[in-house]
Amino acid sequence: MQRMVWAVLITFAASLALGPWAIRELRKLKVGQNVYELAPQTHKAKQGTPTMGGLVFALIALVVGFALRVGAFSWQTDMALALAAFALLNLLIGFTDDFTKLRMKHNQGLTEWQKICMQIVVAALFSVYCYMHPQVGSSIYIPFFGVTWEMGLFYVPAMMFVIICTTNGANLLDGLDGLCGGVSSVGMATFAVLALLFAAAAPAVDEQNNLLNMGILCAAVCGALLGYLRFNLHPAQVMMGDTGSMFLGGMCAGVAMLLRQPLLILLIGGAYAVSLLSVLMQRIYFKATHGKRIFKMSPLHHHFEMCGVPETRIVSLYVIATVLLCLVALLGVQA
């Protein structure tokens, strides 16, 4: 418990201290945000804002998370190590997308097929790892019912679907200042609490250490995000970019799978799910009706923005809703 608290405090302080330096360096490198042509008019002022700030909080969180870990490394069964590797692979996909946008000086980076192909490979590798891990396997918990569901070989494709949806949902949520960071900080704090609860009930020391190390890593991400929000709240001085949002989506999906609680993503990552669902609904309805729209703009947070709701209020409401959903998620878990 104390290590988790220290992880939050240290990463928070590190993000605050390194934030101004990172922003200056990003400006020197001229990695400015390219605003989408059809974005709301209020977003035009964000043009040129330093992006790829996700590199900063991600690296801070990983360094501190592993510095505070308990027990020795186990390359075969170390959940925290696998979680970090998986999150970094997703970060690499986001970084490639951001770098492509900057090189092309356009809002469009990788094509949808290029991105989805990379995500399929990463999702398959991690799903197979979880399937073969002795502490995870092919069964998942069903929240609120206290039972497990043995998925068998269906586990791998199902979890690949969960990973791809979660990472893309996080990516789509990153559309307003402080939105993805604020929502994700609450989610990471919740996962840290869940890891602590499961560790307390774990029968073996190795399993306890595995769960504690995952909790410490989630706490480190939470603290790093809280410090990052000092510079990302409206008006943002830096954007996380796809680099940061893909990392956060990977963290959310990865820790949920390793805790055998992927269904909780619908609650803890509810904002991710809403963003993804609103985009899919908009696309399907647009094609089916030959040009009509359900929302003024998708994802959903842009619809609210187009309806005249201030950006700061939208972010506040999303974070409040996430806090409530995470509390419900905690009620549905039996350690």
GROMACS .gro file of C-alpha atoms in nm:
model
  335
    1MET     CA    1   0.000   0.000   0.000
    2GLN     CA    2   0.276   0.246   0.096
    3ARG     CA    3   0.465   0.174  -0.225
    4MET     CA    4   0.156   0.262  -0.426
    5VAL     CA    5   0.120   0.591  -0.240
    6TRP     CA    6   0.487   0.668  -0.298
    7ALA     CA    7   0.446   0.579  -0.665
    8VAL     CA    8   0.168   0.838  -0.699
    9LEU     CA    9   0.359   1.109  -0.512
   10ILE     CA   10   0.693   1.055  -0.687
   11THR     CA   11   0.552   1.040  -1.039
   12PHE     CA   12   0.330   1.340  -0.970
   13ALA     CA   13   0.629   1.544  -0.855
   14ALA     CA   14   0.843   1.419  -1.146
   15SER     CA   15   0.577   1.516  -1.402
   16LEU     CA   16   0.546   1.862  -1.250
   17ALA     CA   17   0.924   1.907  -1.248
   18LEU     CA   18   0.992   1.771  -1.596
   19GLY     CA   19   0.684   1.915  -1.765
   20PRO     CA   20   0.822   2.262  -1.849
   21TRP     CA   21   1.149   2.114  -1.978
   22ALA     CA   22   0.962   1.858  -2.191
   23ILE     CA   23   0.738   2.128  -2.341
   24ARG     CA   24   1.043   2.340  -2.431
   25GLU     CA   25   1.214   2.043  -2.595
   26LEU     CA   26   0.904   1.948  -2.791
   27ARG     CA   27   0.878   2.305  -2.917
   28LYS     CA   28   1.243   2.298  -3.025
   29LEU     CA   29   1.172   1.979  -3.217
   30LYS     CA   30   0.870   2.152  -3.376
   31VAL     CA   31   0.633   1.865  -3.295
   32GLY     CA   32   0.318   2.075  -3.303
   33GLN     CA   33  -0.041   1.952  -3.317
   34ASN     CA   34  -0.208   1.949  -3.659
   35VAL     CA   35  -0.576   2.026  -3.602
   36TYR     CA   36  -0.833   1.833  -3.807
   37GLU     CA   37  -0.987   2.052  -4.077
   38LEU     CA   38  -1.347   1.972  -3.969
   39ALA     CA   39  -1.280   2.017  -3.597
   40PRO     CA   40  -1.488   2.274  -3.403
   41GLN     CA   41  -1.373   2.632  -3.456
   42THR     CA   42  -1.256   2.657  -3.094
   43HIS     CA   43  -0.990   2.396  -3.175
   44LYS     CA   44  -0.814   2.616  -3.430
   45ALA     CA   45  -0.627   2.784  -3.145
   46LYS     CA   46  -0.471   2.447  -3.059
   47GLN     CA   47  -0.283   2.438  -3.389
   48GLY     CA   48   0.091   2.406  -3.320
   49THR     CA   49   0.054   2.306  -2.953
   50PRO     CA   50   0.336   2.061  -2.869
   51THR     CA   51   0.218   1.702  -2.896
   52MET     CA   52   0.353   1.355  -2.808
   53GLY     CA   53   0.358   1.454  -2.441
   54GLY     CA   54   0.255   1.097  -2.365
   55LEU     CA   55   0.620   1.001  -2.392
   56VAL     CA   56   0.693   1.200  -2.078
   57PHE     CA   57   0.429   1.061  -1.840
   58ALA     CA   58   0.463   0.707  -1.980
   59LEU     CA   59   0.839   0.690  -1.925
   60ILE     CA   60   0.817   0.852  -1.581
   61ALA     CA   61   0.550   0.603  -1.475
   62LEU     CA   62   0.742   0.300  -1.601
   63VAL     CA   63   1.073   0.405  -1.443
   64VAL     CA   64   0.920   0.479  -1.102
   65GLY     CA   65   0.685   0.180  -1.118
   66PHE     CA   66   0.974  -0.061  -1.163
   67ALA     CA   67   1.199   0.119  -0.915
   68LEU     CA   68   0.938   0.058  -0.642
   69ARG     CA   69   0.850  -0.300  -0.737
   70VAL     CA   70   0.864  -0.584  -0.484
   71GLY     CA   71   1.033  -0.921  -0.531
   72ALA     CA   72   1.265  -1.037  -0.806
   73PHE     CA   73   1.212  -1.040  -1.183
   74SER     CA   74   1.065  -1.350  -1.339
   75TRP     CA   75   1.082  -1.324  -1.717
   76GLN     CA   76   0.830  -1.605  -1.767
   77THR     CA   77   0.552  -1.503  -1.527
   78ASP     CA   78   0.613  -1.137  -1.434
   79MET     CA   79   0.279  -0.967  -1.500
   80ALA     CA   80   0.404  -0.612  -1.447
   81LEU     CA   81   0.685  -0.666  -1.696
   82ALA     CA   82   0.441  -0.805  -1.954
   83LEU     CA   83   0.200  -0.517  -1.889
   84ALA     CA   84   0.475  -0.260  -1.940
   85ALA     CA   85   0.594  -0.428  -2.259
   86PHE     CA   86   0.239  -0.443  -2.395
   87ALA     CA   87   0.172  -0.077  -2.310
   88LEU     CA   88   0.501   0.025  -2.474
   89LEU     CA   89   0.412  -0.161  -2.793
   90ASN     CA   90   0.087   0.031  -2.806
   91LEU     CA   91   0.279   0.350  -2.735
   92LEU     CA   92   0.505   0.266  -3.030
   93ILE     CA   93   0.202   0.234  -3.261
   94GLY     CA   94   0.077   0.573  -3.141
   95PHE     CA   95   0.423   0.725  -3.177
   96THR     CA   96   0.446   0.599  -3.536
   97ASP     CA   97   0.106   0.754  -3.609
   98ASP     CA   98   0.207   1.087  -3.451
   99PHE     CA   99   0.542   1.090  -3.630
  100THR     CA  100   0.371   1.023  -3.963
  101LYS     CA  101   0.133   1.314  -3.904
  102LEU     CA  102   0.423   1.545  -3.824
  103ARG     CA  103   0.626   1.432  -4.124
  104MET     CA  104   0.329   1.475  -4.360
  105LYS     CA  105   0.225   1.799  -4.183
  106HIS     CA  106  -0.133   1.675  -4.181
  107ASN     CA  107  -0.384   1.545  -3.925
  108GLN     CA  108  -0.397   1.204  -4.097
  109GLY     CA  109  -0.114   0.971  -3.993
  110LEU     CA  110  -0.120   0.597  -4.049
  111THR     CA  111  -0.408   0.463  -4.254
  112GLU     CA  112  -0.679   0.273  -4.067
  113TRP     CA  113  -0.557  -0.055  -4.216
  114GLN     CA  114  -0.195   0.010  -4.122
  115LYS     CA  115  -0.291   0.089  -3.764
  116ILE     CA  116  -0.534  -0.201  -3.727
  117CYS     CA  117  -0.283  -0.452  -3.865
  118MET     CA  118  -0.023  -0.345  -3.609
  119GLN     CA  119  -0.283  -0.357  -3.334
  120ILE     CA  120  -0.389  -0.709  -3.435
  121VAL     CA  121  -0.031  -0.835  -3.405
  122VAL     CA  122   0.023  -0.674  -3.063
  123ALA     CA  123  -0.320  -0.785  -2.938
  124ALA     CA  124  -0.259  -1.143  -3.052
  125LEU     CA  125   0.080  -1.162  -2.877
  126PHE     CA  126  -0.056  -1.033  -2.547
  127SER     CA  127  -0.373  -1.243  -2.561
  128VAL     CA  128  -0.170  -1.559  -2.616
  129TYR     CA  129   0.060  -1.458  -2.327
  130CYS     CA  130  -0.239  -1.419  -2.094
  131TYR     CA  131  -0.389  -1.747  -2.218
  132MET     CA  132  -0.069  -1.933  -2.134
  133HIS     CA  133   0.007  -1.754  -1.807
  134PRO     CA  134  -0.048  -1.986  -1.506
  135GLN     CA  135  -0.214  -1.709  -1.303
  136VAL     CA  136  -0.446  -1.591  -1.581
  137GLY     CA  137  -0.549  -1.867  -1.823
  138SER     CA  138  -0.864  -1.870  -2.032
  139SER     CA  139  -1.126  -1.794  -1.765
  140ILE     CA  140  -1.254  -1.449  -1.669
  141TYR     CA  141  -1.456  -1.320  -1.377
  142ILE     CA  142  -1.815  -1.208  -1.424
  143PRO     CA  143  -1.866  -0.892  -1.214
  144PHE     CA  144  -2.152  -0.883  -0.962
  145PHE     CA  145  -2.219  -1.260  -0.997
  146GLY     CA  146  -1.907  -1.399  -0.829
  147VAL     CA  147  -1.855  -1.666  -1.096
  148THR     CA  148  -1.598  -1.734  -1.365
  149TRP     CA  149  -1.648  -1.800  -1.734
  150GLU     CA  150  -1.419  -2.057  -1.892
  151MET     CA  151  -1.372  -1.932  -2.249
  152GLY     CA  152  -1.133  -2.195  -2.381
  153LEU     CA  153  -0.979  -2.119  -2.719
  154PHE     CA  154  -1.238  -1.845  -2.773
  155TYR     CA  155  -1.042  -1.645  -2.514
  156VAL     CA  156  -0.770  -1.531  -2.756
  157PRO     CA  157  -0.990  -1.377  -3.031
  158ALA     CA  158  -1.227  -1.232  -2.770
  159MET     CA  159  -0.944  -1.060  -2.584
  160MET     CA  160  -0.794  -0.935  -2.911
  161PHE     CA  161  -1.128  -0.769  -2.978
  162VAL     CA  162  -1.127  -0.617  -2.626
  163ILE     CA  163  -0.774  -0.481  -2.671
  164ILE     CA  164  -0.838  -0.325  -3.010
  165CYS     CA  165  -1.165  -0.166  -2.894
  166THR     CA  166  -1.011  -0.030  -2.574
  167THR     CA  167  -0.698   0.119  -2.733
  168ASN     CA  168  -0.896   0.280  -3.014
  169GLY     CA  169  -1.156   0.405  -2.766
  170ALA     CA  170  -0.883   0.575  -2.563
  171ASN     CA  171  -0.739   0.720  -2.882
  172LEU     CA  172  -1.077   0.866  -2.981
  173LEU     CA  173  -1.135   1.007  -2.631
  174ASP     CA  174  -0.826   1.225  -2.659
  175GLY     CA  175  -1.008   1.515  -2.823
  176LEU     CA  176  -1.043   1.778  -2.550
  177ASP     CA  177  -0.790   1.931  -2.313
  178GLY     CA  178  -0.752   1.709  -2.007
  179LEU     CA  179  -1.023   1.462  -2.112
  180CYS     CA  180  -0.831   1.140  -2.173
  181GLY     CA  181  -0.578   1.219  -1.900
  182GLY     CA  182  -0.844   1.300  -1.640
  183VAL     CA  183  -1.057   0.994  -1.715
  184SER     CA  184  -0.756   0.763  -1.732
  185SER     CA  185  -0.610   0.884  -1.401
  186VAL     CA  186  -0.932   0.775  -1.228
  187GLY     CA  187  -0.925   0.442  -1.410
  188MET     CA  188  -0.563   0.372  -1.319
  189ALA     CA  189  -0.632   0.453  -0.954
  190THR     CA  190  -0.921   0.206  -0.959
  191PHE     CA  191  -0.709  -0.068  -1.113
  192ALA     CA  192  -0.441  -0.005  -0.849
  193VAL     CA  193  -0.702  -0.059  -0.576
  194LEU     CA  194  -0.826  -0.376  -0.746
  195ALA     CA  195  -0.473  -0.514  -0.774
  196LEU     CA  196  -0.421  -0.445  -0.404
  197LEU     CA  197  -0.746  -0.623  -0.313
  198PHE     CA  198  -0.659  -0.927  -0.521
  199ALA     CA  199  -0.305  -0.934  -0.381
  200ALA     CA  200  -0.441  -0.945  -0.026
  201ALA     CA  201  -0.645  -1.254  -0.116
  202ALA     CA  202  -0.376  -1.430  -0.322
  203PRO     CA  203  -0.260  -1.762  -0.169
  204ALA     CA  204   0.101  -1.762  -0.297
  205VAL     CA  205   0.379  -1.505  -0.244
  206ASP     CA  206   0.472  -1.497  -0.614
  207GLU     CA  207   0.114  -1.421  -0.710
  208GLN     CA  208   0.091  -1.153  -0.440
  209ASN     CA  209   0.406  -0.985  -0.570
  210ASN     CA  210   0.279  -1.002  -0.927
  211LEU     CA  211  -0.044  -0.829  -0.834
  212LEU     CA  212   0.126  -0.573  -0.611
  213ASN     CA  213   0.371  -0.480  -0.886
  214MET     CA  214   0.086  -0.429  -1.128
  215GLY     CA  215  -0.087  -0.210  -0.871
  216ILE     CA  216   0.230  -0.006  -0.820
  217LEU     CA  217   0.261   0.042  -1.196
  218CYS     CA  218  -0.102   0.157  -1.223
  219ALA     CA  219  -0.050   0.395  -0.929
  220ALA     CA  220   0.261   0.533  -1.099
  221VAL     CA  221   0.064   0.600  -1.418
  222CYS     CA  222  -0.208   0.770  -1.213
  223GLY     CA  223   0.042   1.001  -1.042
  224ALA     CA  224   0.223   1.082  -1.366
  225LEU     CA  225  -0.110   1.172  -1.529
  226LEU     CA  226  -0.208   1.398  -1.241
  227GLY     CA  227   0.118   1.589  -1.284
  228TYR     CA  228   0.075   1.594  -1.662
  229LEU     CA  229  -0.274   1.742  -1.625
  230ARG     CA  230  -0.113   2.056  -1.481
  231PHE     CA  231   0.001   2.128  -1.836
  232ASN     CA  232  -0.281   1.958  -2.029
  233LEU     CA  233  -0.590   2.118  -1.874
  234HIS     CA  234  -0.759   2.390  -2.079
  235PRO     CA  235  -0.589   2.579  -2.232
  236ALA     CA  236  -0.343   2.294  -2.289
  237GLN     CA  237   0.028   2.367  -2.312
  238VAL     CA  238   0.098   2.014  -2.440
  239MET     CA  239  -0.101   1.728  -2.596
  240MET     CA  240  -0.044   1.358  -2.522
  241GLY     CA  241  -0.099   1.263  -2.888
  242ASP     CA  242  -0.173   0.911  -3.006
  243THR     CA  243   0.152   0.822  -2.829
  244GLY     CA  244  -0.008   0.881  -2.491
  245SER     CA  245  -0.364   0.772  -2.562
  246MET     CA  246  -0.259   0.439  -2.713
  247PHE     CA  247  -0.034   0.377  -2.412
  248LEU     CA  248  -0.323   0.445  -2.174
  249GLY     CA  249  -0.561   0.224  -2.371
  250GLY     CA  250  -0.304  -0.053  -2.360
  251MET     CA  251  -0.260  -0.012  -1.985
  252CYS     CA  252  -0.636  -0.029  -1.927
  253ALA     CA  253  -0.689  -0.339  -2.142
  254GLY     CA  254  -0.372  -0.510  -2.022
  255VAL     CA  255  -0.427  -0.476  -1.648
  256ALA     CA  256  -0.795  -0.574  -1.680
  257MET     CA  257  -0.697  -0.892  -1.863
  258LEU     CA  258  -0.420  -0.981  -1.619
  259LEU     CA  259  -0.663  -0.934  -1.330
  260ARG     CA  260  -0.908  -1.156  -1.523
  261GLN     CA  261  -1.159  -0.870  -1.519
  262PRO     CA  262  -1.189  -0.759  -1.884
  263LEU     CA  263  -1.564  -0.696  -1.850
  264LEU     CA  264  -1.491  -0.419  -1.600
  265ILE     CA  265  -1.349  -0.214  -1.888
  266LEU     CA  266  -1.711  -0.132  -1.976
  267LEU     CA  267  -1.732   0.053  -1.643
  268ILE     CA  268  -1.378   0.170  -1.566
  269GLY     CA  269  -1.318   0.253  -1.930
  270GLY     CA  270  -1.676   0.354  -1.996
  271ALA     CA  271  -1.568   0.684  -2.152
  272TYR     CA  272  -1.350   0.490  -2.398
  273ALA     CA  273  -1.646   0.269  -2.487
  274VAL     CA  274  -1.881   0.563  -2.538
  275SER     CA  275  -1.634   0.738  -2.768
  276LEU     CA  276  -1.583   0.427  -2.981
  277LEU     CA  277  -1.953   0.340  -2.991
  278SER     CA  278  -2.055   0.692  -3.092
  279VAL     CA  279  -1.810   0.688  -3.384
  280LEU     CA  280  -1.932   0.347  -3.503
  281MET     CA  281  -2.296   0.455  -3.475
  282GLN     CA  282  -2.224   0.773  -3.667
  283ARG     CA  283  -2.046   0.589  -3.949
  284ILE     CA  284  -2.307   0.315  -3.983
  285TYR     CA  285  -2.599   0.559  -3.976
  286PHE     CA  286  -2.424   0.796  -4.219
  287LYS     CA  287  -2.373   0.518  -4.475
  288ALA     CA  288  -2.718   0.365  -4.422
  289THR     CA  289  -2.900   0.699  -4.467
  290HIS     CA  290  -2.667   0.835  -4.738
  291GLY     CA  291  -2.539   1.136  -4.549
  292LYS     CA  292  -2.757   1.185  -4.240
  293ARG     CA  293  -2.599   1.200  -3.894
  294ILE     CA  294  -2.706   1.097  -3.544
  295PHE     CA  295  -2.462   1.335  -3.375
  296LYS     CA  296  -2.352   1.678  -3.486
  297MET     CA  297  -2.000   1.539  -3.469
  298SER     CA  298  -1.839   1.226  -3.330
  299PRO     CA  299  -1.694   1.116  -3.090
  300LEU     CA  300  -1.969   1.211  -2.846
  301HIS     CA  301  -1.769   1.477  -2.660
  302HIS     CA  302  -1.747   1.677  -2.985
  303HIS     CA  303  -2.126   1.652  -3.021
  304PHE     CA  304  -2.164   1.815  -2.680
  305GLU     CA  305  -1.909   2.077  -2.782
  306MET     CA  306  -2.102   2.154  -3.102
  307CYS     CA  307  -2.417   2.191  -2.887
  308GLY     CA  308  -2.248   2.477  -2.704
  309VAL     CA  309  -2.133   2.301  -2.385
  310PRO     CA  310  -1.799   2.450  -2.271
  311GLU     CA  311  -1.497   2.225  -2.311
  312THR     CA  312  -1.409   2.243  -1.941
  313ARG     CA  313  -1.761   2.140  -1.840
  314ILE     CA  314  -1.757   1.839  -2.072
  315VAL     CA  315  -1.428   1.723  -1.924
  316SER     CA  316  -1.558   1.770  -1.568
  317LEU     CA  317  -1.874   1.571  -1.640
  318TYR     CA  318  -1.679   1.288  -1.803
  319VAL     CA  319  -1.445   1.264  -1.503
  320ILE     CA  320  -1.735   1.270  -1.255
  321ALA     CA  321  -1.914   0.998  -1.452
  322THR     CA  322  -1.594   0.791  -1.455
  323VAL     CA  323  -1.555   0.823  -1.078
  324LEU     CA  324  -1.912   0.697  -1.029
  325LEU     CA  325  -1.866   0.411  -1.276
  326CYS     CA  326  -1.541   0.307  -1.108
  327LEU     CA  327  -1.715   0.298  -0.769
  328VAL     CA  328  -1.981   0.072  -0.922
  329ALA     CA  329  -1.703  -0.146  -1.064
  330LEU     CA  330  -1.551  -0.186  -0.717
  331LEU     CA  331  -1.891  -0.297  -0.586
  332GLY     CA  332  -1.903  -0.568  -0.852
  333VAL     CA  333  -1.571  -0.728  -0.759
  334GLN     CA  334  -1.522  -1.011  -0.513
  335ALA     CA  335  -1.154  -1.057  -0.425
   0.00000   0.00000   0.00000
